[in-house]
Amino acid sequence: ATLKQAFLESTDKLFPTYIKLLKESGSGFFAKSGLSWVDFVVANYLLSIRINEPEVLKKYPELEKYVDRVHAVPQIKEYVEKRGQIVL
């Protein structure tokens, strides 16, 4: 398998688990208590996929909404706007 094929196979295994955990938390984030450092790591990972391989994330609209939700947090939104776009 090529590197891309291996990546695609891994997302097909991993992303449904992400969705399950997000639903189980009930908060819209990975922790039941709300936004945590895990969300920053996962949202950044998913954002890099959205930028570099957009068709991959389009199969998982729940995760696209999750990335948007994390980036809609006022402090994060303000930081990203000040920082500008970066290449991931």
PDB file of N, CA and C in Angstrom:
ATOM      1  N   ALA A   1       0.837  -1.190   0.000  1.00  0.00           N
ATOM      2  CA  ALA A   1       0.000   0.000   0.000  1.00  0.00           C
ATOM      3  C   ALA A   1       0.879   1.250   0.000  1.00  0.00           C
ATOM      4  N   THR A   2       0.403   2.263  -0.680  1.00  0.00           N
ATOM      5  CA  THR A   2       1.129   3.525  -0.678  1.00  0.00           C
ATOM      6  C   THR A   2       0.882   4.234   0.650  1.00  0.00           C
ATOM      7  N   LEU A   3       1.670   5.255   0.889  1.00  0.00           N
ATOM      8  CA  LEU A   3       1.503   6.041   2.108  1.00  0.00           C
ATOM      9  C   LEU A   3       0.101   6.656   2.166  1.00  0.00           C
ATOM     10  N   LYS A   4      -0.366   7.170   1.036  1.00  0.00           N
ATOM     11  CA  LYS A   4      -1.700   7.775   1.010  1.00  0.00           C
ATOM     12  C   LYS A   4      -2.776   6.725   1.279  1.00  0.00           C
ATOM     13  N   GLN A   5      -2.632   5.536   0.702  1.00  0.00           N
ATOM     14  CA  GLN A   5      -3.611   4.476   0.952  1.00  0.00           C
ATOM     15  C   GLN A   5      -3.637   4.100   2.430  1.00  0.00           C
ATOM     16  N   ALA A   6      -2.464   4.003   3.030  1.00  0.00           N
ATOM     17  CA  ALA A   6      -2.381   3.674   4.457  1.00  0.00           C
ATOM     18  C   ALA A   6      -3.041   4.769   5.294  1.00  0.00           C
ATOM     19  N   PHE A   7      -2.806   6.016   4.912  1.00  0.00           N
ATOM     20  CA  PHE A   7      -3.427   7.141   5.612  1.00  0.00           C
ATOM     21  C   PHE A   7      -4.951   7.065   5.511  1.00  0.00           C
ATOM     22  N   LEU A   8      -5.458   6.827   4.308  1.00  0.00           N
ATOM     23  CA  LEU A   8      -6.905   6.753   4.104  1.00  0.00           C
ATOM     24  C   LEU A   8      -7.518   5.604   4.904  1.00  0.00           C
ATOM     25  N   GLU A   9      -6.842   4.475   4.931  1.00  0.00           N
ATOM     26  CA  GLU A   9      -7.331   3.338   5.719  1.00  0.00           C
ATOM     27  C   GLU A   9      -7.359   3.686   7.205  1.00  0.00           C
ATOM     28  N   SER A  10      -6.343   4.403   7.658  1.00  0.00           N
ATOM     29  CA  SER A  10      -6.298   4.760   9.081  1.00  0.00           C
ATOM     30  C   SER A  10      -7.419   5.735   9.440  1.00  0.00           C
ATOM     31  N   THR A  11      -7.742   6.659   8.542  1.00  0.00           N
ATOM     32  CA  THR A  11      -8.827   7.596   8.844  1.00  0.00           C
ATOM     33  C   THR A  11     -10.165   6.876   8.884  1.00  0.00           C
ATOM     34  N   ASP A  12     -10.339   5.880   8.024  1.00  0.00           N
ATOM     35  CA  ASP A  12     -11.592   5.121   8.026  1.00  0.00           C
ATOM     36  C   ASP A  12     -11.773   4.338   9.322  1.00  0.00           C
ATOM     37  N   LYS A  13     -10.689   4.009   9.978  1.00  0.00           N
ATOM     38  CA  LYS A  13     -10.765   3.318  11.270  1.00  0.00           C
ATOM     39  C   LYS A  13     -10.876   4.310  12.428  1.00  0.00           C
ATOM     40  N   LEU A  14     -10.128   5.396  12.351  1.00  0.00           N
ATOM     41  CA  LEU A  14     -10.017   6.334  13.463  1.00  0.00           C
ATOM     42  C   LEU A  14     -11.174   7.328  13.549  1.00  0.00           C
ATOM     43  N   PHE A  15     -11.594   7.882  12.438  1.00  0.00           N
ATOM     44  CA  PHE A  15     -12.578   8.958  12.467  1.00  0.00           C
ATOM     45  C   PHE A  15     -13.931   8.542  13.046  1.00  0.00           C
ATOM     46  N   PRO A  16     -14.442   7.336  12.761  1.00  0.00           N
ATOM     47  CA  PRO A  16     -15.682   6.929  13.433  1.00  0.00           C
ATOM     48  C   PRO A  16     -15.533   6.880  14.961  1.00  0.00           C
ATOM     49  N   THR A  17     -14.348   6.541  15.439  1.00  0.00           N
ATOM     50  CA  THR A  17     -14.094   6.543  16.883  1.00  0.00           C
ATOM     51  C   THR A  17     -14.134   7.969  17.419  1.00  0.00           C
ATOM     52  N   TYR A  18     -13.542   8.911  16.703  1.00  0.00           N
ATOM     53  CA  TYR A  18     -13.615  10.319  17.104  1.00  0.00           C
ATOM     54  C   TYR A  18     -15.076  10.749  17.236  1.00  0.00           C
ATOM     55  N   ILE A  19     -15.876  10.416  16.231  1.00  0.00           N
ATOM     56  CA  ILE A  19     -17.285  10.817  16.224  1.00  0.00           C
ATOM     57  C   ILE A  19     -18.011  10.199  17.417  1.00  0.00           C
ATOM     58  N   LYS A  20     -17.749   8.939  17.685  1.00  0.00           N
ATOM     59  CA  LYS A  20     -18.374   8.245  18.817  1.00  0.00           C
ATOM     60  C   LYS A  20     -18.016   8.935  20.132  1.00  0.00           C
ATOM     61  N   LEU A  21     -16.745   9.256  20.320  1.00  0.00           N
ATOM     62  CA  LEU A  21     -16.303   9.906  21.554  1.00  0.00           C
ATOM     63  C   LEU A  21     -16.920  11.293  21.713  1.00  0.00           C
ATOM     64  N   LEU A  22     -17.013  12.027  20.617  1.00  0.00           N
ATOM     65  CA  LEU A  22     -17.634  13.353  20.676  1.00  0.00           C
ATOM     66  C   LEU A  22     -19.105  13.252  21.069  1.00  0.00           C
ATOM     67  N   LYS A  23     -19.805  12.279  20.513  1.00  0.00           N
ATOM     68  CA  LYS A  23     -21.224  12.098  20.857  1.00  0.00           C
ATOM     69  C   LYS A  23     -21.379  11.679  22.311  1.00  0.00           C
ATOM     70  N   GLU A  24     -20.519  10.771  22.764  1.00  0.00           N
ATOM     71  CA  GLU A  24     -20.608  10.270  24.138  1.00  0.00           C
ATOM     72  C   GLU A  24     -20.326  11.354  25.175  1.00  0.00           C
ATOM     73  N   SER A  25     -19.470  12.303  24.833  1.00  0.00           N
ATOM     74  CA  SER A  25     -19.120  13.343  25.809  1.00  0.00           C
ATOM     75  C   SER A  25     -20.304  14.255  26.105  1.00  0.00           C
ATOM     76  N   GLY A  26     -21.138  14.484  25.098  1.00  0.00           N
ATOM     77  CA  GLY A  26     -22.299  15.340  25.279  1.00  0.00           C
ATOM     78  C   GLY A  26     -21.993  16.828  25.326  1.00  0.00           C
ATOM     79  N   SER A  27     -20.713  17.191  25.242  1.00  0.00           N
ATOM     80  CA  SER A  27     -20.334  18.601  25.346  1.00  0.00           C
ATOM     81  C   SER A  27     -20.018  19.240  23.997  1.00  0.00           C
ATOM     82  N   GLY A  28     -19.893  18.405  22.952  1.00  0.00           N
ATOM     83  CA  GLY A  28     -19.449  18.912  21.659  1.00  0.00           C
ATOM     84  C   GLY A  28     -17.940  18.896  21.523  1.00  0.00           C
ATOM     85  N   PHE A  29     -17.266  18.535  22.608  1.00  0.00           N
ATOM     86  CA  PHE A  29     -15.807  18.414  22.634  1.00  0.00           C
ATOM     87  C   PHE A  29     -15.471  17.025  23.187  1.00  0.00           C
ATOM     88  N   PHE A  30     -14.209  16.686  23.287  1.00  0.00           N
ATOM     89  CA  PHE A  30     -13.855  15.335  23.720  1.00  0.00           C
ATOM     90  C   PHE A  30     -14.084  15.097  25.210  1.00  0.00           C
ATOM     91  N   ALA A  31     -13.894  16.095  26.029  1.00  0.00           N
ATOM     92  CA  ALA A  31     -14.118  15.937  27.470  1.00  0.00           C
ATOM     93  C   ALA A  31     -15.567  16.285  27.807  1.00  0.00           C
ATOM     94  N   LYS A  32     -16.140  15.550  28.737  1.00  0.00           N
ATOM     95  CA  LYS A  32     -17.513  15.839  29.160  1.00  0.00           C
ATOM     96  C   LYS A  32     -17.634  17.249  29.727  1.00  0.00           C
ATOM     97  N   SER A  33     -16.541  17.736  30.323  1.00  0.00           N
ATOM     98  CA  SER A  33     -16.546  19.068  30.939  1.00  0.00           C
ATOM     99  C   SER A  33     -16.420  20.196  29.919  1.00  0.00           C
ATOM    100  N   GLY A  34     -16.119  19.875  28.665  1.00  0.00           N
ATOM    101  CA  GLY A  34     -16.000  20.898  27.630  1.00  0.00           C
ATOM    102  C   GLY A  34     -14.621  20.933  27.006  1.00  0.00           C
ATOM    103  N   LEU A  35     -14.284  22.063  26.447  1.00  0.00           N
ATOM    104  CA  LEU A  35     -13.039  22.252  25.708  1.00  0.00           C
ATOM    105  C   LEU A  35     -11.817  21.898  26.552  1.00  0.00           C
ATOM    106  N   SER A  36     -10.889  21.128  25.958  1.00  0.00           N
ATOM    107  CA  SER A  36      -9.653  20.751  26.647  1.00  0.00           C
ATOM    108  C   SER A  36      -8.503  20.744  25.648  1.00  0.00           C
ATOM    109  N   TRP A  37      -7.312  20.476  26.155  1.00  0.00           N
ATOM    110  CA  TRP A  37      -6.127  20.450  25.289  1.00  0.00           C
ATOM    111  C   TRP A  37      -6.266  19.402  24.193  1.00  0.00           C
ATOM    112  N   VAL A  38      -7.000  18.334  24.458  1.00  0.00           N
ATOM    113  CA  VAL A  38      -7.203  17.293  23.446  1.00  0.00           C
ATOM    114  C   VAL A  38      -7.869  17.893  22.210  1.00  0.00           C
ATOM    115  N   ASP A  39      -8.809  18.783  22.428  1.00  0.00           N
ATOM    116  CA  ASP A  39      -9.507  19.412  21.310  1.00  0.00           C
ATOM    117  C   ASP A  39      -8.564  20.248  20.450  1.00  0.00           C
ATOM    118  N   PHE A  40      -7.603  20.903  21.078  1.00  0.00           N
ATOM    119  CA  PHE A  40      -6.639  21.690  20.301  1.00  0.00           C
ATOM    120  C   PHE A  40      -5.800  20.783  19.408  1.00  0.00           C
ATOM    121  N   VAL A  41      -5.364  19.661  19.953  1.00  0.00           N
ATOM    122  CA  VAL A  41      -4.533  18.719  19.194  1.00  0.00           C
ATOM    123  C   VAL A  41      -5.335  18.110  18.045  1.00  0.00           C
ATOM    124  N   VAL A  42      -6.511  17.588  18.359  1.00  0.00           N
ATOM    125  CA  VAL A  42      -7.317  16.909  17.341  1.00  0.00           C
ATOM    126  C   VAL A  42      -7.814  17.896  16.286  1.00  0.00           C
ATOM    127  N   ALA A  43      -8.283  19.065  16.700  1.00  0.00           N
ATOM    128  CA  ALA A  43      -8.779  20.049  15.732  1.00  0.00           C
ATOM    129  C   ALA A  43      -7.663  20.517  14.806  1.00  0.00           C
ATOM    130  N   ASN A  44      -6.462  20.672  15.329  1.00  0.00           N
ATOM    131  CA  ASN A  44      -5.332  21.063  14.488  1.00  0.00           C
ATOM    132  C   ASN A  44      -5.004  19.963  13.478  1.00  0.00           C
ATOM    133  N   TYR A  45      -5.026  18.717  13.931  1.00  0.00           N
ATOM    134  CA  TYR A  45      -4.790  17.569  13.046  1.00  0.00           C
ATOM    135  C   TYR A  45      -5.840  17.536  11.936  1.00  0.00           C
ATOM    136  N   LEU A  46      -7.101  17.672  12.320  1.00  0.00           N
ATOM    137  CA  LEU A  46      -8.178  17.635  11.333  1.00  0.00           C
ATOM    138  C   LEU A  46      -8.129  18.837  10.392  1.00  0.00           C
ATOM    139  N   LEU A  47      -7.729  19.990  10.901  1.00  0.00           N
ATOM    140  CA  LEU A  47      -7.594  21.170  10.047  1.00  0.00           C
ATOM    141  C   LEU A  47      -6.514  20.953   8.995  1.00  0.00           C
ATOM    142  N   SER A  48      -5.409  20.337   9.380  1.00  0.00           N
ATOM    143  CA  SER A  48      -4.350  20.079   8.398  1.00  0.00           C
ATOM    144  C   SER A  48      -4.841  19.116   7.322  1.00  0.00           C
ATOM    145  N   ILE A  49      -5.688  18.165   7.713  1.00  0.00           N
ATOM    146  CA  ILE A  49      -6.277  17.261   6.717  1.00  0.00           C
ATOM    147  C   ILE A  49      -7.240  18.033   5.826  1.00  0.00           C
ATOM    148  N   ARG A  50      -8.039  18.899   6.417  1.00  0.00           N
ATOM    149  CA  ARG A  50      -8.990  19.701   5.633  1.00  0.00           C
ATOM    150  C   ARG A  50      -8.263  20.542   4.588  1.00  0.00           C
ATOM    151  N   ILE A  51      -7.122  21.083   4.949  1.00  0.00           N
ATOM    152  CA  ILE A  51      -6.361  21.930   4.036  1.00  0.00           C
ATOM    153  C   ILE A  51      -5.654  21.109   2.960  1.00  0.00           C
ATOM    154  N   ASN A  52      -5.039  19.991   3.355  1.00  0.00           N
ATOM    155  CA  ASN A  52      -4.191  19.224   2.440  1.00  0.00           C
ATOM    156  C   ASN A  52      -4.898  18.095   1.701  1.00  0.00           C
ATOM    157  N   GLU A  53      -5.931  17.522   2.295  1.00  0.00           N
ATOM    158  CA  GLU A  53      -6.686  16.424   1.681  1.00  0.00           C
ATOM    159  C   GLU A  53      -8.177  16.635   1.962  1.00  0.00           C
ATOM    160  N   PRO A  54      -8.764  17.701   1.428  1.00  0.00           N
ATOM    161  CA  PRO A  54     -10.129  18.077   1.809  1.00  0.00           C
ATOM    162  C   PRO A  54     -11.175  16.987   1.574  1.00  0.00           C
ATOM    163  N   GLU A  55     -10.974  16.149   0.562  1.00  0.00           N
ATOM    164  CA  GLU A  55     -11.967  15.112   0.275  1.00  0.00           C
ATOM    165  C   GLU A  55     -12.072  14.088   1.406  1.00  0.00           C
ATOM    166  N   VAL A  56     -11.001  13.927   2.171  1.00  0.00           N
ATOM    167  CA  VAL A  56     -11.012  12.965   3.276  1.00  0.00           C
ATOM    168  C   VAL A  56     -11.999  13.405   4.351  1.00  0.00           C
ATOM    169  N   LEU A  57     -11.924  14.649   4.749  1.00  0.00           N
ATOM    170  CA  LEU A  57     -12.773  15.132   5.837  1.00  0.00           C
ATOM    171  C   LEU A  57     -14.224  15.316   5.389  1.00  0.00           C
ATOM    172  N   LYS A  58     -14.446  15.517   4.101  1.00  0.00           N
ATOM    173  CA  LYS A  58     -15.813  15.702   3.606  1.00  0.00           C
ATOM    174  C   LYS A  58     -16.677  14.470   3.843  1.00  0.00           C
ATOM    175  N   LYS A  59     -16.052  13.312   4.012  1.00  0.00           N
ATOM    176  CA  LYS A  59     -16.803  12.086   4.305  1.00  0.00           C
ATOM    177  C   LYS A  59     -17.310  12.064   5.747  1.00  0.00           C
ATOM    178  N   TYR A  60     -16.821  12.995   6.564  1.00  0.00           N
ATOM    179  CA  TYR A  60     -17.149  13.028   7.988  1.00  0.00           C
ATOM    180  C   TYR A  60     -17.629  14.426   8.384  1.00  0.00           C
ATOM    181  N   PRO A  61     -18.857  14.788   8.001  1.00  0.00           N
ATOM    182  CA  PRO A  61     -19.339  16.147   8.289  1.00  0.00           C
ATOM    183  C   PRO A  61     -19.355  16.481   9.778  1.00  0.00           C
ATOM    184  N   GLU A  62     -19.523  15.475  10.629  1.00  0.00           N
ATOM    185  CA  GLU A  62     -19.500  15.728  12.077  1.00  0.00           C
ATOM    186  C   GLU A  62     -18.144  16.276  12.502  1.00  0.00           C
ATOM    187  N   LEU A  63     -17.085  15.772  11.875  1.00  0.00           N
ATOM    188  CA  LEU A  63     -15.740  16.238  12.225  1.00  0.00           C
ATOM    189  C   LEU A  63     -15.461  17.610  11.631  1.00  0.00           C
ATOM    190  N   GLU A  64     -16.025  17.898  10.468  1.00  0.00           N
ATOM    191  CA  GLU A  64     -15.886  19.245   9.905  1.00  0.00           C
ATOM    192  C   GLU A  64     -16.551  20.261  10.839  1.00  0.00           C
ATOM    193  N   LYS A  65     -17.726  19.910  11.342  1.00  0.00           N
ATOM    194  CA  LYS A  65     -18.429  20.797  12.276  1.00  0.00           C
ATOM    195  C   LYS A  65     -17.636  20.951  13.569  1.00  0.00           C
ATOM    196  N   TYR A  66     -17.011  19.876  13.996  1.00  0.00           N
ATOM    197  CA  TYR A  66     -16.194  19.912  15.215  1.00  0.00           C
ATOM    198  C   TYR A  66     -15.027  20.896  15.057  1.00  0.00           C
ATOM    199  N   VAL A  67     -14.315  20.825  13.930  1.00  0.00           N
ATOM    200  CA  VAL A  67     -13.204  21.755  13.676  1.00  0.00           C
ATOM    201  C   VAL A  67     -13.725  23.190  13.718  1.00  0.00           C
ATOM    202  N   ASP A  68     -14.853  23.431  13.082  1.00  0.00           N
ATOM    203  CA  ASP A  68     -15.445  24.773  13.083  1.00  0.00           C
ATOM    204  C   ASP A  68     -15.825  25.208  14.499  1.00  0.00           C
ATOM    205  N   ARG A  69     -16.351  24.273  15.287  1.00  0.00           N
ATOM    206  CA  ARG A  69     -16.762  24.579  16.663  1.00  0.00           C
ATOM    207  C   ARG A  69     -15.555  24.981  17.513  1.00  0.00           C
ATOM    208  N   VAL A  70     -14.463  24.237  17.394  1.00  0.00           N
ATOM    209  CA  VAL A  70     -13.252  24.577  18.155  1.00  0.00           C
ATOM    210  C   VAL A  70     -12.740  25.945  17.725  1.00  0.00           C
ATOM    211  N   HIS A  71     -12.732  26.195  16.419  1.00  0.00           N
ATOM    212  CA  HIS A  71     -12.212  27.470  15.926  1.00  0.00           C
ATOM    213  C   HIS A  71     -13.179  28.633  16.126  1.00  0.00           C
ATOM    214  N   ALA A  72     -14.402  28.339  16.571  1.00  0.00           N
ATOM    215  CA  ALA A  72     -15.367  29.402  16.869  1.00  0.00           C
ATOM    216  C   ALA A  72     -15.259  29.886  18.314  1.00  0.00           C
ATOM    217  N   VAL A  73     -14.482  29.190  19.141  1.00  0.00           N
ATOM    218  CA  VAL A  73     -14.266  29.648  20.516  1.00  0.00           C
ATOM    219  C   VAL A  73     -13.644  31.045  20.420  1.00  0.00           C
ATOM    220  N   PRO A  74     -14.228  32.047  21.076  1.00  0.00           N
ATOM    221  CA  PRO A  74     -13.793  33.434  20.864  1.00  0.00           C
ATOM    222  C   PRO A  74     -12.282  33.664  20.956  1.00  0.00           C
ATOM    223  N   GLN A  75     -11.629  33.105  21.958  1.00  0.00           N
ATOM    224  CA  GLN A  75     -10.188  33.331  22.110  1.00  0.00           C
ATOM    225  C   GLN A  75      -9.397  32.691  20.964  1.00  0.00           C
ATOM    226  N   ILE A  76      -9.832  31.533  20.516  1.00  0.00           N
ATOM    227  CA  ILE A  76      -9.142  30.860  19.412  1.00  0.00           C
ATOM    228  C   ILE A  76      -9.400  31.606  18.111  1.00  0.00           C
ATOM    229  N   LYS A  77     -10.645  31.996  17.904  1.00  0.00           N
ATOM    230  CA  LYS A  77     -10.994  32.745  16.697  1.00  0.00           C
ATOM    231  C   LYS A  77     -10.165  34.024  16.604  1.00  0.00           C
ATOM    232  N   GLU A  78     -10.061  34.745  17.714  1.00  0.00           N
ATOM    233  CA  GLU A  78      -9.280  35.987  17.738  1.00  0.00           C
ATOM    234  C   GLU A  78      -7.804  35.710  17.440  1.00  0.00           C
ATOM    235  N   TYR A  79      -7.261  34.672  18.053  1.00  0.00           N
ATOM    236  CA  TYR A  79      -5.855  34.320  17.832  1.00  0.00           C
ATOM    237  C   TYR A  79      -5.596  33.991  16.363  1.00  0.00           C
ATOM    238  N   VAL A  80      -6.451  33.167  15.776  1.00  0.00           N
ATOM    239  CA  VAL A  80      -6.264  32.758  14.379  1.00  0.00           C
ATOM    240  C   VAL A  80      -6.373  33.963  13.453  1.00  0.00           C
ATOM    241  N   GLU A  81      -7.308  34.864  13.737  1.00  0.00           N
ATOM    242  CA  GLU A  81      -7.456  36.061  12.904  1.00  0.00           C
ATOM    243  C   GLU A  81      -6.220  36.945  12.975  1.00  0.00           C
ATOM    244  N   LYS A  82      -5.635  37.090  14.160  1.00  0.00           N
ATOM    245  CA  LYS A  82      -4.424  37.907  14.314  1.00  0.00           C
ATOM    246  C   LYS A  82      -3.210  37.235  13.684  1.00  0.00           C
ATOM    247  N   ARG A  83      -3.134  35.917  13.850  1.00  0.00           N
ATOM    248  CA  ARG A  83      -1.993  35.157  13.356  1.00  0.00           C
ATOM    249  C   ARG A  83      -1.970  35.112  11.839  1.00  0.00           C
ATOM    250  N   GLY A  84      -3.142  35.004  11.225  1.00  0.00           N
ATOM    251  CA  GLY A  84      -3.217  34.852   9.785  1.00  0.00           C
ATOM    252  C   GLY A  84      -3.099  33.392   9.391  1.00  0.00           C
ATOM    253  N   GLN A  85      -3.244  33.142   8.113  1.00  0.00           N
ATOM    254  CA  GLN A  85      -3.201  31.772   7.594  1.00  0.00           C
ATOM    255  C   GLN A  85      -1.773  31.254   7.580  1.00  0.00           C
ATOM    256  N   ILE A  86      -1.615  30.015   8.009  1.00  0.00           N
ATOM    257  CA  ILE A  86      -0.300  29.388   7.948  1.00  0.00           C
ATOM    258  C   ILE A  86      -0.400  28.125   7.113  1.00  0.00           C
ATOM    259  N   VAL A  87       0.711  27.681   6.606  1.00  0.00           N
ATOM    260  CA  VAL A  87       0.758  26.449   5.826  1.00  0.00           C
ATOM    261  C   VAL A  87       1.050  25.304   6.776  1.00  0.00           C
ATOM    262  N   LEU A  88       0.163  24.307   6.772  1.00  0.00           N
ATOM    263  CA  LEU A  88       0.346  23.146   7.642  1.00  0.00           C
ATOM    264  C   LEU A  88       0.886  21.978   6.863  1.00  0.00           C
TER     265      LEU A  88
END
